[in-house]
Coordinates of C-alpha atoms in Angstrom, one line a residue:
M13 CA 15.7 -16.6 -58.9
P14 CA 12.2 -17.0 -60.4
L15 CA 10.5 -17.1 -57.0
A16 CA 10.3 -14.4 -54.3
I17 CA 11.4 -16.3 -51.2
D18 CA 11.5 -14.3 -47.9
P19 CA 14.8 -15.2 -46.4
A20 CA 13.3 -14.8 -42.9
I21 CA 11.4 -18.1 -43.3
L22 CA 14.7 -20.0 -43.7
G23 CA 15.6 -21.9 -40.5
Q24 CA 12.3 -21.3 -38.8
E25 CA 10.5 -24.3 -37.2
F26 CA 7.2 -25.0 -39.1
D27 CA 6.4 -28.4 -37.6
R28 CA 7.2 -30.6 -34.6
A29 CA 6.2 -34.2 -34.2
E30 CA 6.9 -36.7 -31.4
H31 CA 6.9 -40.4 -32.3
E32 CA 6.1 -43.3 -30.1
A33 CA 9.0 -45.1 -28.3
V34 CA 11.1 -47.3 -30.6
T35 CA 10.8 -51.0 -29.9
V36 CA 13.3 -53.8 -30.0
E37 CA 11.2 -55.6 -32.6
E38 CA 11.1 -52.6 -34.9
L39 CA 14.9 -52.2 -34.8
I40 CA 15.6 -55.8 -35.5
S41 CA 12.9 -56.0 -38.3
F42 CA 14.4 -53.0 -40.0
A43 CA 17.9 -54.4 -39.9
R44 CA 16.7 -57.8 -41.2
A45 CA 14.9 -56.1 -44.1
L46 CA 18.2 -54.5 -45.1
G47 CA 20.0 -57.8 -44.9
E48 CA 22.2 -56.6 -42.1
S49 CA 24.3 -59.2 -40.3
H50 CA 26.1 -57.3 -37.5
P51 CA 24.9 -58.4 -34.1
C52 CA 24.6 -54.8 -32.8
Y53 CA 21.5 -54.4 -35.1
L54 CA 20.0 -57.9 -34.7
E55 CA 20.4 -59.1 -31.1
A56 CA 18.1 -57.8 -28.3
G57 CA 20.1 -56.7 -25.3
P58 CA 22.0 -53.7 -24.0
D59 CA 24.2 -53.3 -27.2
L60 CA 21.2 -53.2 -29.6
V61 CA 21.2 -50.0 -31.7
A62 CA 19.2 -48.9 -34.7
H63 CA 20.8 -49.2 -38.1
P64 CA 22.1 -45.8 -39.2
T65 CA 19.5 -45.4 -41.9
Y66 CA 16.6 -46.1 -39.5
C67 CA 16.3 -42.4 -38.9
I68 CA 14.7 -41.9 -42.4
R69 CA 11.5 -43.5 -41.1
F70 CA 10.7 -40.5 -39.0
K71 CA 8.8 -37.6 -40.5
G72 CA 6.9 -34.5 -39.4
Q73 CA 3.2 -33.9 -39.9
K74 CA 3.6 -31.2 -42.6
F75 CA 5.6 -31.5 -45.8
F76 CA 6.3 -27.8 -46.3
P77 CA 5.8 -24.6 -44.3
D78 CA 2.7 -22.5 -45.0
T79 CA 5.0 -19.6 -45.8
L80 CA 6.5 -21.3 -48.9
P81 CA 5.0 -19.8 -52.1
E82 CA 1.9 -21.6 -53.3
S83 CA 3.6 -22.4 -56.6
L84 CA 5.9 -24.8 -54.7
R85 CA 3.5 -26.0 -51.9
F86 CA 0.9 -27.4 -54.4
R87 CA 3.1 -28.4 -57.3
M88 CA 4.5 -31.8 -58.0
S89 CA 8.2 -32.2 -57.1
F90 CA 10.8 -34.9 -57.4
D91 CA 12.9 -36.4 -54.6
A92 CA 16.4 -35.1 -55.3
G93 CA 18.1 -37.0 -52.5
K94 CA 18.9 -36.8 -48.8
D95 CA 21.9 -35.8 -46.8
I96 CA 22.1 -37.5 -43.4
E97 CA 24.3 -36.3 -40.5
L98 CA 24.3 -38.9 -37.7
G99 CA 24.4 -38.2 -34.0
V100 CA 24.0 -40.6 -31.1
P101 CA 22.6 -44.1 -32.0
I102 CA 18.9 -44.7 -31.6
R103 CA 18.2 -47.3 -29.0
P104 CA 15.1 -49.3 -27.9
G105 CA 12.8 -47.1 -25.8
D106 CA 13.9 -43.8 -27.4
V107 CA 11.1 -41.3 -28.2
I108 CA 12.1 -39.4 -31.3
T109 CA 11.0 -35.8 -31.8
V110 CA 11.3 -34.3 -35.3
V111 CA 11.6 -30.6 -35.8
S112 CA 11.1 -29.5 -39.4
T113 CA 12.6 -26.3 -40.9
L114 CA 12.9 -24.9 -44.4
H115 CA 16.7 -25.0 -44.7
E116 CA 17.4 -23.8 -48.2
V117 CA 15.8 -22.8 -51.5
Y118 CA 18.0 -22.4 -54.6
E119 CA 17.9 -22.4 -58.4
K120 CA 20.1 -24.3 -60.9
T121 CA 20.2 -24.4 -64.6
G122 CA 20.8 -27.8 -66.2
R123 CA 20.7 -29.3 -69.7
T124 CA 17.0 -29.3 -69.6
G125 CA 16.4 -25.9 -68.2
S126 CA 15.8 -24.2 -64.9
M127 CA 15.2 -26.2 -61.7
V128 CA 14.3 -25.0 -58.2
F129 CA 15.5 -27.0 -55.2
V130 CA 13.8 -26.9 -51.8
V131 CA 15.6 -28.4 -48.8
V132 CA 13.5 -29.3 -45.8
R133 CA 15.6 -30.2 -42.7
F134 CA 14.4 -32.7 -40.1
T135 CA 16.3 -32.4 -36.8
M136 CA 15.7 -35.5 -34.7
T137 CA 16.4 -35.7 -31.0
N138 CA 15.7 -38.4 -28.4
Q139 CA 13.9 -37.9 -25.0
R140 CA 17.2 -36.7 -23.5
G141 CA 17.6 -33.9 -26.0
D142 CA 20.5 -35.7 -27.8
T143 CA 20.6 -35.2 -31.6
V144 CA 20.2 -38.6 -33.3
A145 CA 20.2 -37.3 -36.9
I146 CA 19.8 -34.3 -39.1
V147 CA 18.2 -35.2 -42.4
D148 CA 18.1 -32.7 -45.3
N149 CA 15.4 -33.8 -47.8
R150 CA 16.0 -32.2 -51.2
F151 CA 13.0 -31.7 -53.6
M152 CA 13.4 -30.5 -57.2
Y153 CA 10.9 -28.6 -59.3
K154 CA 11.3 -28.2 -63.1
G155 CA 9.9 -25.6 -65.4
L156 CA 8.8 -23.0 -62.9
E157 CA 7.8 -19.7 -64.3
G158 CA 8.3 -16.5 -62.2

């Protein structure tokens, strides 16, 4: 691997952010923007839940940990996708806390050369401590020199 990554930084919390309570209006507006038609996403009441992809609107305050090498923290990267593991549904009134960790750093070689991938994990819980989602954000860097 072209970068010296201390494995001790993997899995360590580097950011925690608490968001304001989710509103009925936000949930319904989000679902409408997606073109959703199922009543559980559109009708205010006890059965209203967030669309499963609603969790991607939550972020932390920091993009990367301070312990990540500078060559990655201050260099342009590309969004290489997200993996989402869903937990309990988000409901109106939920206060979502996002805990950010550096989950993985790895290298791949493709047709155009070497690429480094950095995976930042956002673990999202509600005010009861229930996991609502785990989102792995994958970022790709091309052409890094050791």
